[in-house]
Coordinates of C-alpha atoms and ligand atoms in Angstrom, one line a residue:
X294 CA -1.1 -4.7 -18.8
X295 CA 1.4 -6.5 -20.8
X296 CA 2.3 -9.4 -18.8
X297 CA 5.4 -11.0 -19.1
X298 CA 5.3 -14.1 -17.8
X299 CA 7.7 -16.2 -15.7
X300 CA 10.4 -17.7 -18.0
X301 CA 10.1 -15.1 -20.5
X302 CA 13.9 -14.5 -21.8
X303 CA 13.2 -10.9 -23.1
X304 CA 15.0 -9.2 -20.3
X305 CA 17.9 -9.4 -21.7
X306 CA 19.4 -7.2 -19.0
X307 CA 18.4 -9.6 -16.5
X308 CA 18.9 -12.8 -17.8
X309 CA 15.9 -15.5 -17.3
X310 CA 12.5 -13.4 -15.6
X311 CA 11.5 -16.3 -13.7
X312 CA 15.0 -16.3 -12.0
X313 CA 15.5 -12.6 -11.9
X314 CA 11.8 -12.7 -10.0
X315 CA 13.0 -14.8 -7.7
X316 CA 16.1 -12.3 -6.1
X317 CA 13.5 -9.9 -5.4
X318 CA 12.7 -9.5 -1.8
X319 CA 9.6 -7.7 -3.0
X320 CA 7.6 -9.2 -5.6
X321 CA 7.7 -6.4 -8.5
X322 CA 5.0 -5.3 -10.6
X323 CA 4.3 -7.3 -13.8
X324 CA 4.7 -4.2 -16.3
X325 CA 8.0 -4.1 -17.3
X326 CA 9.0 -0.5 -18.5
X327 CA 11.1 0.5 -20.7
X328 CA 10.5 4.6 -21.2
X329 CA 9.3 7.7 -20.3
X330 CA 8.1 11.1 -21.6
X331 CA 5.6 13.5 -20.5
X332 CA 2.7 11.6 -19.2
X333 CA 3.3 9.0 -20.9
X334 CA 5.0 5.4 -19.9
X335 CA 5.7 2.6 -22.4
X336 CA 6.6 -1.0 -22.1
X337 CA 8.7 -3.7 -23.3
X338 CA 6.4 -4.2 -26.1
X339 CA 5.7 -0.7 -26.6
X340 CA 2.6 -0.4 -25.6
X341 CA 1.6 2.9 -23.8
X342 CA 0.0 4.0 -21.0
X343 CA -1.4 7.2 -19.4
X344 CA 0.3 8.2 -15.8
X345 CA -2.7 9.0 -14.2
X346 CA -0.3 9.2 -10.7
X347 CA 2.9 10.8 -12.2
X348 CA 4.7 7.4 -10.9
X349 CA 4.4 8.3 -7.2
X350 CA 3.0 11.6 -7.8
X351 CA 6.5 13.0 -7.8
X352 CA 6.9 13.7 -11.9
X353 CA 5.5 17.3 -11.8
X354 CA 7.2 17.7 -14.8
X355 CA 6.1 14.0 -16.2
X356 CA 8.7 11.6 -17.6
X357 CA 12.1 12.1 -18.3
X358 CA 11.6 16.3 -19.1
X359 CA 13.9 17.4 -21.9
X360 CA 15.0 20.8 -19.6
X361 CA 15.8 18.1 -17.1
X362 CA 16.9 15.9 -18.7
X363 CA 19.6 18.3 -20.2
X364 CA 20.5 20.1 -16.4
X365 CA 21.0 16.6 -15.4
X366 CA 23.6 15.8 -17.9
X367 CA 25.6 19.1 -18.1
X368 CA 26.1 19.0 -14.4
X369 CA 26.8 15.3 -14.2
X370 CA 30.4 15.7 -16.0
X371 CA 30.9 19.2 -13.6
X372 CA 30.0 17.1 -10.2
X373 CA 27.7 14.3 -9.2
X374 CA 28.1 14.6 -5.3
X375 CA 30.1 16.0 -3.0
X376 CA 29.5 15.7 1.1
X377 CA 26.5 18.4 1.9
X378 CA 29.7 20.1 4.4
X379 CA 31.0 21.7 1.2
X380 CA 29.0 24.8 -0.8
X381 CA 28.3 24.0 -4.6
X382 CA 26.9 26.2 -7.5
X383 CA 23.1 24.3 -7.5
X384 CA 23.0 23.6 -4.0
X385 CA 23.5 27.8 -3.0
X386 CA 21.2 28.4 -5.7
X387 CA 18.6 25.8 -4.4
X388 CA 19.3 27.3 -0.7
X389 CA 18.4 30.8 -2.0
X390 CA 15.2 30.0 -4.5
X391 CA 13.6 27.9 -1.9
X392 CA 13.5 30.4 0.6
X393 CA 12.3 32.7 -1.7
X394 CA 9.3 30.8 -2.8
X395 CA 8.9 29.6 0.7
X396 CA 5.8 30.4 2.6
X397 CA 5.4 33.5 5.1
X398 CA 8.0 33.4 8.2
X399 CA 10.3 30.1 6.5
X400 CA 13.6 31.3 6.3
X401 CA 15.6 28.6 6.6
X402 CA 16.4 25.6 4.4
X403 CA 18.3 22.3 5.3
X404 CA 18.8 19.8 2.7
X405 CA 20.7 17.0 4.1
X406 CA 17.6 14.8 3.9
X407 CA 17.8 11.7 1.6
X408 CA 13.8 11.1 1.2
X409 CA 10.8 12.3 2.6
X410 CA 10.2 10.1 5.3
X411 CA 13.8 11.2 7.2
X412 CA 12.6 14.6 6.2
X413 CA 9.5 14.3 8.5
X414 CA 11.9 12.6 11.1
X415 CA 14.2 15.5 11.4
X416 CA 11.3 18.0 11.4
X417 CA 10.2 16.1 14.6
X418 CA 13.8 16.4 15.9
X419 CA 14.1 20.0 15.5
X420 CA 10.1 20.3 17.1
X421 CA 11.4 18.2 20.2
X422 CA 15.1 19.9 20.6
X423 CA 13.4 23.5 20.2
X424 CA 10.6 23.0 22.5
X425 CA 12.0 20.3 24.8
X426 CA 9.0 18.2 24.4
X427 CA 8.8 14.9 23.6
X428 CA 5.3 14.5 22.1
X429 CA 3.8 14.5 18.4
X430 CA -0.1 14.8 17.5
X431 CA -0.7 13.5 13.9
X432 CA -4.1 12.8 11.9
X433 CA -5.8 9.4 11.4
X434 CA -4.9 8.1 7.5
X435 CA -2.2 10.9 7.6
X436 CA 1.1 9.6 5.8
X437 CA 4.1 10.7 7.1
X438 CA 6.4 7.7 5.6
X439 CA 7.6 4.5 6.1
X440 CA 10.6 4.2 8.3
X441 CA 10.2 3.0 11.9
X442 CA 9.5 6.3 13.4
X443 CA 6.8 7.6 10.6
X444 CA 5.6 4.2 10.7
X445 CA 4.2 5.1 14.1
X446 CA 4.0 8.9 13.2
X447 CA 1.4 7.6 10.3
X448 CA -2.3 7.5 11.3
X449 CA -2.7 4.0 9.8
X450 CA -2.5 0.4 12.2
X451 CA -1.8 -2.3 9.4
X452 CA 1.3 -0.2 8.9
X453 CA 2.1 -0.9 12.8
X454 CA 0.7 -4.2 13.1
X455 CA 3.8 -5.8 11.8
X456 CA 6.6 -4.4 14.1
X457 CA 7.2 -5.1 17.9
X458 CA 9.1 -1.8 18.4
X459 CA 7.8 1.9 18.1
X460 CA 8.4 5.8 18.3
X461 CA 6.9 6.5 21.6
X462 CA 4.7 9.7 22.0
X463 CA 2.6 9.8 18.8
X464 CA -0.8 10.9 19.5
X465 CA -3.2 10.2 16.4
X466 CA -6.6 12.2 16.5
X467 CA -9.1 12.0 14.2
X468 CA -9.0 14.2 10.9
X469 CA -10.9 16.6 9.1
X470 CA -12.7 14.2 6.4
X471 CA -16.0 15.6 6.7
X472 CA -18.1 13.6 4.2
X473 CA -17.4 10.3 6.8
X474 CA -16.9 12.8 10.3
X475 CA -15.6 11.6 13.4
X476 CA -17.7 13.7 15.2
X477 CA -20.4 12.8 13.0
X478 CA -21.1 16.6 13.1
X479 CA -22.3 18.4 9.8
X480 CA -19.6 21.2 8.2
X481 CA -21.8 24.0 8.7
X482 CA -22.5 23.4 12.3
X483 CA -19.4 21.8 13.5
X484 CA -17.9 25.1 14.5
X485 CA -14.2 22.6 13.6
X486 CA -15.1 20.7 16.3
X487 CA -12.2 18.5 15.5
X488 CA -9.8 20.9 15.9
X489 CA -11.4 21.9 19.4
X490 CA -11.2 18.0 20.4
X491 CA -7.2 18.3 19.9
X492 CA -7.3 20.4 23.0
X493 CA -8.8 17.3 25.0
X494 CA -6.5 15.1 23.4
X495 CA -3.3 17.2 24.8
X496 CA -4.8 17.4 27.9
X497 CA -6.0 13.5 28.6
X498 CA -4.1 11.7 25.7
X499 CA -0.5 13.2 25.5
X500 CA 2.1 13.1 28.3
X501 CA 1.2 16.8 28.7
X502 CA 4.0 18.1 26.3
X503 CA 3.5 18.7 23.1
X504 CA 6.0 19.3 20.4
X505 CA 4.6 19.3 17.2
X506 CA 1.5 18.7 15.3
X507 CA 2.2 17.1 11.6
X508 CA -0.1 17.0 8.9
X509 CA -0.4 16.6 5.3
X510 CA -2.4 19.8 4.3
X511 CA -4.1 17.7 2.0
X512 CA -4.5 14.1 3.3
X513 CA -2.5 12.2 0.1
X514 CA -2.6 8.8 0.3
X515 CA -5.3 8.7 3.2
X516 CA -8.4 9.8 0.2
X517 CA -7.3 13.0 -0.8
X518 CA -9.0 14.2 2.0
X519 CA -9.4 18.5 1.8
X520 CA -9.5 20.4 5.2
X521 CA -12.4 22.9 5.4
X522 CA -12.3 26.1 5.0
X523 CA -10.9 27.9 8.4
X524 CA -9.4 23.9 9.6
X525 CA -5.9 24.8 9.2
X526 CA -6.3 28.0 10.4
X527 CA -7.4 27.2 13.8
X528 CA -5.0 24.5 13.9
X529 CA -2.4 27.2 14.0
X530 CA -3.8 29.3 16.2
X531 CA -4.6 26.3 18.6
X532 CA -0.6 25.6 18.0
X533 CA 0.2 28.8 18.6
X534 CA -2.0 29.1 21.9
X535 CA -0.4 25.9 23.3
X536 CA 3.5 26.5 22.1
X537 CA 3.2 23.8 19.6
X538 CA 5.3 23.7 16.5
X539 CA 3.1 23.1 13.3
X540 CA 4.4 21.0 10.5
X541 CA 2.9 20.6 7.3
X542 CA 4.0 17.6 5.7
X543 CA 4.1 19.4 1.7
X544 CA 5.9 15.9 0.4
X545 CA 2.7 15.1 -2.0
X546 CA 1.2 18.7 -1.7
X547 CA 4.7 21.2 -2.5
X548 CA 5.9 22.6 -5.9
X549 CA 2.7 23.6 -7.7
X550 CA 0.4 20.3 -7.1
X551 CA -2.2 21.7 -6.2
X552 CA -2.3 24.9 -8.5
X553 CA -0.3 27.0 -6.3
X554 CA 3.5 26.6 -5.4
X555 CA 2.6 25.1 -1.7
X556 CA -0.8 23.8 -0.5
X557 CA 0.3 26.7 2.6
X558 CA -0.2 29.4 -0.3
X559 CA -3.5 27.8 -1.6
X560 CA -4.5 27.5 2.1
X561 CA -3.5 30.8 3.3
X562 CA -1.8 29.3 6.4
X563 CA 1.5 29.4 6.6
X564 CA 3.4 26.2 9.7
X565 CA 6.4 26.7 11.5
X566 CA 8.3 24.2 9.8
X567 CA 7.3 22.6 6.0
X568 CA 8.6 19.2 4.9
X569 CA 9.1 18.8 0.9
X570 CA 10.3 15.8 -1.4
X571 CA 9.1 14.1 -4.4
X572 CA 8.1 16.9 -6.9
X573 CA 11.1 18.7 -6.5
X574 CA 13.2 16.4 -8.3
X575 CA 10.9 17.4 -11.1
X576 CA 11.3 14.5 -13.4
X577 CA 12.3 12.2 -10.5
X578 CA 15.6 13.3 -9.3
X579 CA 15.6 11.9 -5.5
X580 CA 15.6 15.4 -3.0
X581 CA 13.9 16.3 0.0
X582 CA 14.7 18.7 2.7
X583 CA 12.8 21.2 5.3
X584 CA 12.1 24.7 5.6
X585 CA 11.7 26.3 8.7
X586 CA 11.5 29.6 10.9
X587 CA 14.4 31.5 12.0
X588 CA 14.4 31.0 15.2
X589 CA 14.2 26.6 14.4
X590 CA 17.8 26.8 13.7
X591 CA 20.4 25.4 15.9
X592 CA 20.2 21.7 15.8
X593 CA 23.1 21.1 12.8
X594 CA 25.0 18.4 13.9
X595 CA 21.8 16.3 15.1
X596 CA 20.2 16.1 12.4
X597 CA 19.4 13.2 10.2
X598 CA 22.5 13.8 7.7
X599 CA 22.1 11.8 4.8
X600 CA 25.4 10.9 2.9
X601 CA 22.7 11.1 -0.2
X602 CA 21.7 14.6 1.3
X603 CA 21.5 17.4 -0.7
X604 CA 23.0 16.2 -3.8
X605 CA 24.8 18.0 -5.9
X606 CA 22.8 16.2 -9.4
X607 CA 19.3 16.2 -7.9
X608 CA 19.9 20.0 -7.1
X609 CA 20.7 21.0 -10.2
X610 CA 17.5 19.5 -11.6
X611 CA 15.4 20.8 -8.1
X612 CA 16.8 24.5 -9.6
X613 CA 15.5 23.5 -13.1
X614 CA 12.4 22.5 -11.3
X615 CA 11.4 25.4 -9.3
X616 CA 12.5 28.1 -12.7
X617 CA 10.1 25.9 -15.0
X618 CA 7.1 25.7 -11.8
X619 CA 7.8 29.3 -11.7
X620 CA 7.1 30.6 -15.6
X621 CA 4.4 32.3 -16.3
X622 CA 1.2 30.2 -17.1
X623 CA 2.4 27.2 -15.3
X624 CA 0.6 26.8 -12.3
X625 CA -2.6 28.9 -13.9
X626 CA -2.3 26.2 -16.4
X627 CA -2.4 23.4 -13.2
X628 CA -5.0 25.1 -12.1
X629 CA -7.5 25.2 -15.2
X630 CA -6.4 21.9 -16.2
X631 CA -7.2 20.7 -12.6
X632 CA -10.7 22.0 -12.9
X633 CA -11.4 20.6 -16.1
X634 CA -10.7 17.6 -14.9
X635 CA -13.0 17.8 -11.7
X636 CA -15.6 19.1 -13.5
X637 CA -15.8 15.4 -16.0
X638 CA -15.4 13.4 -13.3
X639 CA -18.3 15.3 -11.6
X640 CA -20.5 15.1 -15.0
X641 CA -19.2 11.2 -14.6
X642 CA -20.1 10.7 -11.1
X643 CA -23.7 11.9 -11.6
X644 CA -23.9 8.8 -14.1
X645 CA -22.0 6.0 -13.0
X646 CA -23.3 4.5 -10.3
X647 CA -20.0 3.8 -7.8
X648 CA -18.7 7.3 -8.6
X649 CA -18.9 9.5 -5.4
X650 CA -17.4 12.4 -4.1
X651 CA -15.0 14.0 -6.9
X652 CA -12.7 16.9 -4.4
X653 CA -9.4 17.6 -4.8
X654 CA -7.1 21.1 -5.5
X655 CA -5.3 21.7 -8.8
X656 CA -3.9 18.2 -9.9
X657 CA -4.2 16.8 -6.5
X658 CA -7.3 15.0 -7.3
X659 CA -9.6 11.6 -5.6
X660 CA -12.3 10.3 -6.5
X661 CA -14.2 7.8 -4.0
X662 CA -15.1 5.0 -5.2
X663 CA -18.8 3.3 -3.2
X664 CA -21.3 0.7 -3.1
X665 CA -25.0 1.1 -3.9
X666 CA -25.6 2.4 -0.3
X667 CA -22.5 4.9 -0.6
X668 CA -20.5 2.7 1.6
X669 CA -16.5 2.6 0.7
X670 CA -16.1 0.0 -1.8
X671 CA -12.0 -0.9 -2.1
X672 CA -12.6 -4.0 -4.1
X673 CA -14.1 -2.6 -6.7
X674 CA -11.5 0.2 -6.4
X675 CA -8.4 -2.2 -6.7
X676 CA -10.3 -3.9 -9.6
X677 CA -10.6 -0.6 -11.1
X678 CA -7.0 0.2 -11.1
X679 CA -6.1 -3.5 -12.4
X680 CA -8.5 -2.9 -15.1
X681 CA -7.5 0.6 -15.8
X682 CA -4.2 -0.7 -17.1
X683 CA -5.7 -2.6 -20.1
X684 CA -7.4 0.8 -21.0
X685 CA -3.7 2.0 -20.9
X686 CA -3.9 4.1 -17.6
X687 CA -1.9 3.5 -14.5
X688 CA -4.1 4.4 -10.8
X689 CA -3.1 3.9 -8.0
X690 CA -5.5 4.1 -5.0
X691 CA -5.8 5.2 -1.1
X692 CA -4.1 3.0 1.2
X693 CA -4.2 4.3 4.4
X694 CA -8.4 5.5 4.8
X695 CA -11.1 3.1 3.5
X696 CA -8.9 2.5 0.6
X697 CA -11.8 3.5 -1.7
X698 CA -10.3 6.7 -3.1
X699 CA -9.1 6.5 -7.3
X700 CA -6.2 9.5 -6.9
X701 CA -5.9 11.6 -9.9
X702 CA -2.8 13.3 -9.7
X703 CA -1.0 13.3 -13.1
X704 CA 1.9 15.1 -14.4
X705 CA 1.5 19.1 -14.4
X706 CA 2.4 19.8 -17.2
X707 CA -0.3 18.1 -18.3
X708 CA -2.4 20.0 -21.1
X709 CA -6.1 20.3 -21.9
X710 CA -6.0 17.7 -24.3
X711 CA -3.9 15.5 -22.4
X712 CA -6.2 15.9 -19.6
X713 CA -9.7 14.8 -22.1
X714 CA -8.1 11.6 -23.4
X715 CA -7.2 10.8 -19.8
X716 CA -10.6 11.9 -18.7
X717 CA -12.1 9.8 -22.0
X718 CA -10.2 6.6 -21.0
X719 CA -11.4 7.0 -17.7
X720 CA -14.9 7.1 -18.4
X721 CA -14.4 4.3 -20.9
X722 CA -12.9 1.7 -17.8
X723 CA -16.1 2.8 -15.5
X724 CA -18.3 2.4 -18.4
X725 CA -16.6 -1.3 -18.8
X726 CA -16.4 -2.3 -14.6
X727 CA -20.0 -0.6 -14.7
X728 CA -21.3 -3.3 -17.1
Ligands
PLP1063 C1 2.8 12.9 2.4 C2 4.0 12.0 2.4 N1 4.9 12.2 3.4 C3 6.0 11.5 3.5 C4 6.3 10.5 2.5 C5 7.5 9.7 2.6 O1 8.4 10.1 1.6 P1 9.6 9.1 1.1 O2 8.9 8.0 0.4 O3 10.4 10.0 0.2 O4 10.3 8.7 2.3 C6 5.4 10.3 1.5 C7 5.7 9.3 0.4 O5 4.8 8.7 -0.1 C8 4.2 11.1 1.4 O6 3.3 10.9 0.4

């Protein structure tokens, strides 16, 4: 990484570092950037380096995208923002591509969302106004954001641990990772025995009424953690049964991630409600919203209304977005570039010793990172992703399981050759911790 150290005057647009450091309330990364494009990031001195995590695996269309980049700037001098109570060109035509892409049975779009997090939190609302209930089941290391309610709503304590005051009603059960189960039951015998548990956990754990159950299809930031086959499926059917609402949480997952346009299509399973965010803005562009069934409407007014909700800027690029996820090739090319990349990480991981299990779903990819028994090993996964920035790649890891998983999720529009000289760095950092 270039470092640039405490007193360095080179940030000229922030006078002296050490002093600019010190207004921070958070203490910043070292790298200091300077530019973006494609996969690529560069630095102050220009040095480069591969986004293995397309910066919070929100670029799907990598850095600063030349279509976007353009939509951006034509409608900037039209209009920046105007109050989500008024109709605009790119926020009908957002309205009306979303719910065509939209999985089977969503209908309905609301955009008034400023971030993913208050996305989750209305989805909630609308669970609890619609089916009077005040209860929510959520997944151990599920992330479901970071403000006070998600907090809570997120299946991870350290996030807790800080904070005196929290949503009431969240019931966490365990999730679907099978390599470390729960149950410690085997796949092929479990007959989802986790899902069946959730039915215990309503009856002896909840206050009896249930609103929703929200999950990430794909658990993102708990290890990249894939449900089996049939999971999701009985997890509807069990919401169904009970008059639960079922959320998917497609923050990390939506807009062609993981090959397909939603993890719902590459599931087969379609919720009652879907959160999005993060790669819609396609290059960044800050939007999030919900889609949900026909019958969910009738809460406007309650909502969380976001005076950053449904902007007028981030829509236009969220139309670009969707046309360019939608061309021919694009998410065939996710999904072949996706495999390519499992399948050298597998070759990998039968060689280097702390390399073990390689899963993932288009470009939604985690590898675990273990000890010489196969136990988690996060040290050595943090030290991995320190290192891996003087090879010139930028990881970032799972948080909220054992915090042993390397996540692999770069830019999709990621080629071949792209994905071989991210695959060769890679297997040139392991090679190096390894020695
Ligand atoms: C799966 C998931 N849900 C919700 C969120 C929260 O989104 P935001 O950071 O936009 O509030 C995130 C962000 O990391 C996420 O990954």
């Amino acid at each position: 990484m270039t470092v640039v150290p405490t007193g360095d005057a080179r940030a000229s647009e922030g006078g002296d570092v050490a002093d600019v450091l010190n207004h921070y309330y958070y203490p910043p990364d070292r790298l200091r950037v300077v530019r973006g494009e494609g996969i690529y990031l560069y630095d102050a001195d220009g040095r480069r380096y591969l986004d293995c995590a397309s910066g919070t695996f929100n670029l799907t269309l990598g850095y600063s995208h030349p279509e976007i980049v353009e939509t951006i700037r034509a409608q900037a001098s039209d209009l920046i923002h105007v109050t989500s109570k008024f109709q605009s060109g790119p926020v009908n035509a957002l309205v009306s591509r979303l719910a065509e892409i939209a999985p089977a049975g969503l209908t309905r779009v609301h955009l008034k969302s400023a971030s993913g997090s208050d996305a989750n939190e209305s989805a909630i609302k609308i669970a609890q106004h619609h089916t009077g209930n005040p209860d929510v089941i959520t997944l151990f290391r599920g992330h479901l954001g970071q403000t006070m309610g998600m907090i809570n709503a997120s299946g991870a304590a350290f996030r807790r641990a800080p904070f005196p005051v929290q949503l009431p009603g969240v019931v966490h059960v365990p999730d679907p990772y099978c390599l470390r189960c729960f149950y410690k039951q085997e796949r092929a015998t479990c007959g989802l025995l986790c899902v069946e548990r959730i039915h215990d956990f309503i009856d002896y754990a909840s206050s009896g009424r249930v609103a929703a159950v929200v999950l990430e299809p794909i658990s993102g930031n708990g290890g990249n953690i894939l449900p089996p086959e049939g999971y999701l499926q009985a997890l509807r059917e069990l919401c169904d049964e009970r008059g639960i609402l079922l959320v998917f949480d497609e923050i990390q997952t939506g807009f062609g991630r993981t090959g397909h346009m939603f993890a719902s299509d590459t599931f087969g399973v379609s919720p009652h409600m879907l959160t999005f965010g993060k790669g819609l803005g396609g290059s960044g562009m800050p939007i999030a919203g919900i889609l949900t069934e026909e019958r969910l409407t009738g809460l406007a007014g309650h909502h969380i209304n976001a005076t950053f909700g449904g902007n007028v800027l981030a829509a236009s690029a969220a139309v670009k977005t969707i046309e360019i996820i939608s061309r021919p090739g694009f998410l065939e090319n996710v999904r072949t570039v996706g495999a390519h990349v499992m399948a050298r990480l597998r070759e990998m991981a039968a060689k280097v010793p702390f390399l073990g299990d390689v899963r993932g779903a288009g470009l939604m990819i985690g590898v675990e990172i273990v000890d010489a028994e196969g136990r988690p090993d996060p040290r050595l996964t943090n030290h991995l992703a320190e290192l891996g920035v003087e090879h010139g790649l930028l990881l970032r890891t799972s948080l909220y399981g054992f915090g042993n998983v390397l996540k692999v999720r770069p830019a999709l529009i990621m080629t071949l050759a792209e994905a071989d000289e991210m695959c060769d760095l890679l297997e040139r950092l392991f090679w190096a911790a390894a020695s």
